Amino acid sequence: EAAVTQSPRNKVAVTGGKVTLSCNQTNNHNNMYWYRQDTGHGLRLIHYSYGAGSTEKGDIPDGYKASRPSQENFSLILELATPSQTSVYFCASGDENWGRDAEQFFGPGTRLTVL
Amino acid sequence: GDSVTQTEGLVTLTEGLPVMLNCTYQTIYSNPFLFWYVQHLNESPRLLLKSFTDNKRTEHQGFHATLHKSSSSFHLQKSSAQLSDSALYYCALSEGQGGRALIFGTGTTVSVSP
């Protein structure tokens, strides 16, 4: 069974503080992704990675950094958190082979509130 | 750039009635992959069905969709809605082999009442 876990599951941060969201996958997938979900906007891609050591900017990367230290782990970093970054964040992993078996597996999500 | 459009933000219907959710897309890629993901309340999105074959019906868990490249559409249908179908549905597009990531629409919330 595909497994993507995220920590923490809930986080309250203060404006200007640093926040790190962690993601771990045991699927042995090369690709990992960070999305945020907001009503009216759906799922929007923040950063993604093709493998350990690589990070790429998605559609809304401003204010976020990403780190992929290993195949299994992918972190999202908010150096200076702002209230506009209050959202639900999902991590996902996927196979690099976008063939007929292509699918992304999502973690349970992290609810972040920035006060 | 590539995009996915879901025109309905909210669909409300009575149990037993048919469901149809619209999805159209824009892409320069000639062989896109289209997906429907479903997200129940307090859960994460999961794959419902997918297709990359033009004009071929794909079915899963009572839902079906057909990719029509001529009209750039991938509408989701079900003949008879159940209470358990209440959820958020996302249509998504992939550029195919070597593609960057999924491009999601804004989602359609389906609310089924007795």
Short mmCIF file of C-alpha atoms in Angstrom, two decimals:
data_model
loop_
_atom_site.label_atom_id
_atom_site.label_comp_id
_atom_site.label_asym_id
_atom_site.label_seq_id
_atom_site.Cartn_x
_atom_site.Cartn_y
_atom_site.Cartn_z
CA GLU A 1 0.00 0.00 0.00
CA ALA A 2 1.31 3.41 -1.00
CA ALA A 3 2.17 5.51 2.01
CA VAL A 4 2.76 9.22 2.31
CA THR A 5 2.90 10.76 5.77
CA GLN A 6 3.07 14.39 6.82
CA SER A 7 4.03 16.14 10.02
CA PRO A 8 2.79 18.04 11.80
CA ARG A 9 -0.88 17.50 11.02
CA ASN A 10 -1.84 20.83 12.53
CA LYS A 11 0.30 23.88 13.12
CA VAL A 12 -0.32 27.35 14.47
CA ALA A 13 2.45 29.82 13.70
CA VAL A 14 3.03 33.51 14.28
CA THR A 15 3.58 36.03 11.54
CA GLY A 16 7.27 36.28 10.72
CA GLY A 17 8.10 32.93 12.22
CA LYS A 18 9.73 30.00 10.44
CA VAL A 19 7.64 26.95 9.64
CA THR A 20 8.83 23.60 8.33
CA LEU A 21 6.39 21.03 6.99
CA SER A 22 7.73 17.52 6.55
CA CYS A 23 6.73 14.73 4.22
CA ASN A 24 7.88 11.13 4.07
CA GLN A 25 7.01 8.51 1.46
CA THR A 26 7.66 4.79 1.39
CA ASN A 27 6.57 4.31 -2.23
CA ASN A 28 10.09 4.60 -3.61
CA HIS A 29 8.79 7.23 -6.02
CA ASN A 30 11.22 9.64 -7.59
CA ASN A 31 8.77 12.54 -7.79
CA MET A 32 7.36 14.43 -4.84
CA TYR A 33 5.12 17.48 -4.74
CA TRP A 34 3.83 20.15 -2.39
CA TYR A 35 0.37 21.63 -2.97
CA ARG A 36 -1.78 24.03 -1.04
CA GLN A 37 -5.55 23.77 -1.08
CA ASP A 38 -7.80 26.80 -0.77
CA THR A 39 -11.50 27.12 -1.45
CA GLY A 40 -12.05 28.51 -4.92
CA HIS A 41 -8.51 27.76 -6.02
CA GLY A 42 -8.33 24.01 -5.78
CA LEU A 43 -4.93 22.38 -5.49
CA ARG A 44 -2.04 24.60 -6.47
CA LEU A 45 1.51 23.38 -6.95
CA ILE A 46 4.15 25.10 -4.82
CA HIS A 47 7.32 23.07 -5.35
CA TYR A 48 8.19 19.65 -6.66
CA SER A 49 11.17 17.36 -6.95
CA TYR A 50 12.41 14.74 -9.37
CA GLY A 51 14.69 13.08 -6.84
CA ALA A 52 17.06 13.57 -3.96
CA GLY A 53 18.85 16.88 -4.17
CA SER A 54 16.49 18.40 -6.73
CA THR A 55 13.76 20.98 -6.25
CA GLU A 56 11.74 22.84 -8.85
CA LYS A 57 9.39 25.80 -8.61
CA GLY A 58 5.74 25.17 -9.19
CA ASP A 59 3.02 27.69 -9.93
CA ILE A 60 3.06 29.59 -6.63
CA PRO A 61 6.58 29.32 -5.14
CA ASP A 62 6.88 32.83 -3.68
CA GLY A 63 7.39 32.74 0.06
CA TYR A 64 8.23 29.04 0.09
CA LYS A 65 11.39 26.97 -0.13
CA ALA A 66 11.71 23.22 -0.52
CA SER A 67 14.30 20.65 0.40
CA ARG A 68 14.70 17.04 -0.79
CA PRO A 69 17.53 15.52 1.24
CA SER A 70 16.66 11.94 0.37
CA GLN A 71 14.38 9.82 -1.80
CA GLU A 72 11.93 9.50 1.07
CA ASN A 73 11.78 13.01 2.49
CA PHE A 74 10.59 16.33 1.08
CA SER A 75 10.18 19.44 3.22
CA LEU A 76 8.40 22.72 2.65
CA ILE A 77 9.87 25.72 4.43
CA LEU A 78 8.22 29.04 5.15
CA GLU A 79 11.07 31.31 6.26
CA LEU A 80 8.82 34.24 7.19
CA ALA A 81 5.27 33.03 7.58
CA THR A 82 2.42 35.39 6.68
CA PRO A 83 -1.34 35.11 7.32
CA SER A 84 -1.88 34.63 3.57
CA GLN A 85 -0.11 31.28 3.91
CA THR A 86 -2.86 29.95 6.14
CA SER A 87 -4.05 26.90 4.23
CA VAL A 88 -4.11 23.14 4.03
CA TYR A 89 -0.90 21.71 2.58
CA PHE A 90 -0.71 18.37 0.83
CA CYS A 91 2.37 16.41 -0.06
CA ALA A 92 2.20 13.81 -2.82
CA SER A 93 4.48 11.31 -4.47
CA GLY A 94 4.31 9.88 -7.98
CA ASP A 95 6.13 7.68 -10.42
CA GLU A 96 8.23 9.44 -13.00
CA ASN A 97 6.72 7.22 -15.67
CA TRP A 98 3.63 9.12 -16.73
CA GLY A 99 2.24 6.14 -18.52
CA ARG A 100 -1.04 4.33 -18.03
CA ASP A 101 -0.16 3.65 -14.40
CA ALA A 102 0.48 7.28 -13.62
CA GLU A 103 -1.02 8.34 -10.32
CA GLN A 104 -0.13 10.67 -7.48
CA PHE A 105 -0.51 9.51 -3.89
CA PHE A 106 -1.38 12.17 -1.38
CA GLY A 107 -0.53 12.49 2.26
CA PRO A 108 -3.16 13.32 4.90
CA GLY A 109 -2.49 17.05 4.78
CA THR A 110 -1.26 19.68 7.23
CA ARG A 111 -3.55 22.43 8.39
CA LEU A 112 -1.45 25.58 8.92
CA THR A 113 -2.78 28.70 10.59
CA VAL A 114 -0.60 31.80 10.65
CA LEU A 115 -1.73 34.40 13.19
CA GLY B 1 0.05 27.48 -20.45
CA ASP B 2 -1.89 24.32 -19.76
CA SER B 3 -5.13 24.66 -17.82
CA VAL B 4 -8.16 22.74 -16.62
CA THR B 5 -11.62 24.28 -16.28
CA GLN B 6 -14.38 22.98 -14.07
CA THR B 7 -17.38 25.24 -14.50
CA GLU B 8 -19.47 24.12 -11.54
CA GLY B 9 -18.29 25.05 -8.10
CA LEU B 10 -21.15 23.30 -6.34
CA VAL B 11 -23.58 20.65 -7.54
CA THR B 12 -26.50 19.71 -5.33
CA LEU B 13 -28.76 16.83 -6.18
CA THR B 14 -31.07 14.21 -4.76
CA GLU B 15 -30.03 10.62 -4.23
CA GLY B 16 -30.80 8.45 -7.26
CA LEU B 17 -30.48 11.23 -9.82
CA PRO B 18 -27.70 11.25 -12.41
CA VAL B 19 -24.51 13.21 -11.92
CA MET B 20 -22.46 14.98 -14.55
CA LEU B 21 -19.43 17.11 -13.77
CA ASN B 22 -17.87 19.13 -16.54
CA CYS B 23 -14.18 19.24 -17.30
CA THR B 24 -12.45 20.90 -20.22
CA TYR B 25 -8.78 21.45 -20.72
CA GLN B 26 -6.22 23.35 -22.74
CA THR B 27 -2.82 21.94 -23.61
CA ILE B 28 -0.29 22.12 -26.39
CA TYR B 29 0.60 18.50 -25.76
CA SER B 30 -0.98 16.12 -28.28
CA ASN B 31 -1.27 13.15 -25.92
CA PRO B 32 -2.46 14.40 -22.55
CA PHE B 33 -3.47 12.20 -19.66
CA LEU B 34 -6.68 13.16 -17.86
CA PHE B 35 -7.63 12.24 -14.32
CA TRP B 36 -10.48 12.59 -11.88
CA TYR B 37 -9.57 12.74 -8.20
CA VAL B 38 -12.10 12.59 -5.38
CA GLN B 39 -11.68 14.03 -1.90
CA HIS B 40 -14.12 13.19 0.85
CA LEU B 41 -14.48 15.44 3.87
CA ASN B 42 -11.36 15.49 6.05
CA GLU B 43 -9.55 13.12 3.73
CA SER B 44 -6.87 13.55 1.08
CA PRO B 45 -7.47 13.39 -2.67
CA ARG B 46 -7.34 9.97 -4.25
CA LEU B 47 -7.51 8.81 -7.83
CA LEU B 48 -10.99 7.94 -9.11
CA LEU B 49 -10.26 7.26 -12.76
CA LYS B 50 -7.90 8.19 -15.56
CA SER B 51 -7.62 8.06 -19.33
CA PHE B 52 -5.26 8.78 -22.16
CA THR B 53 -7.17 7.09 -24.99
CA ASP B 54 -9.32 9.22 -27.22
CA ASN B 55 -13.03 8.33 -27.35
CA LYS B 56 -12.70 5.36 -24.99
CA ARG B 57 -15.00 5.15 -21.95
CA THR B 58 -13.26 4.59 -18.62
CA GLU B 59 -15.20 3.30 -15.64
CA HIS B 60 -14.52 2.88 -11.92
CA GLN B 61 -16.72 2.60 -8.86
CA GLY B 62 -19.87 3.41 -10.83
CA PHE B 63 -18.42 6.55 -12.38
CA HIS B 64 -17.41 6.87 -16.01
CA ALA B 65 -15.72 9.39 -18.25
CA THR B 66 -14.65 9.56 -21.88
CA LEU B 67 -11.72 11.58 -23.14
CA HIS B 68 -12.71 13.57 -26.22
CA LYS B 69 -9.68 15.24 -27.72
CA SER B 70 -11.77 16.91 -30.41
CA SER B 71 -13.57 18.95 -27.78
CA SER B 72 -10.83 18.84 -25.11
CA SER B 73 -13.27 17.40 -22.60
CA PHE B 74 -13.31 14.73 -19.90
CA HIS B 75 -16.70 14.94 -18.19
CA LEU B 76 -17.45 12.70 -15.21
CA GLN B 77 -20.80 10.93 -15.03
CA LYS B 78 -22.72 8.56 -12.83
CA SER B 79 -26.18 7.23 -13.57
CA SER B 80 -27.47 7.28 -10.01
CA ALA B 81 -25.98 9.35 -7.20
CA GLN B 82 -25.52 7.95 -3.72
CA LEU B 83 -25.18 9.79 -0.44
CA SER B 84 -21.58 8.57 -0.25
CA ASP B 85 -20.77 10.41 -3.48
CA SER B 86 -20.86 13.70 -1.59
CA ALA B 87 -17.29 14.94 -1.98
CA LEU B 88 -14.97 17.36 -3.77
CA TYR B 89 -14.04 16.26 -7.29
CA TYR B 90 -10.98 17.46 -9.15
CA CYS B 91 -10.25 17.09 -12.82
CA ALA B 92 -6.53 17.06 -13.59
CA LEU B 93 -4.28 17.09 -16.62
CA SER B 94 -0.82 15.64 -17.16
CA GLU B 95 1.38 16.42 -20.08
CA GLY B 96 2.38 12.79 -20.28
CA GLN B 97 5.78 11.15 -20.25
CA GLY B 98 8.30 13.38 -18.60
CA GLY B 99 5.62 15.83 -17.66
CA ARG B 100 6.14 18.17 -14.78
CA ALA B 101 3.15 17.45 -12.58
CA LEU B 102 -0.61 17.33 -12.52
CA ILE B 103 -2.52 20.51 -13.31
CA PHE B 104 -5.72 20.60 -11.31
CA GLY B 105 -8.98 22.36 -11.95
CA THR B 106 -10.58 24.36 -9.15
CA GLY B 107 -12.78 21.47 -8.11
CA THR B 108 -16.50 20.75 -7.94
CA THR B 109 -18.22 20.03 -4.66
CA VAL B 110 -21.02 17.49 -4.96
CA SER B 111 -23.66 17.39 -2.26
CA VAL B 112 -26.16 14.53 -2.41
CA SER B 113 -29.25 14.65 -0.20
CA PRO B 114 -31.85 11.97 0.58
#
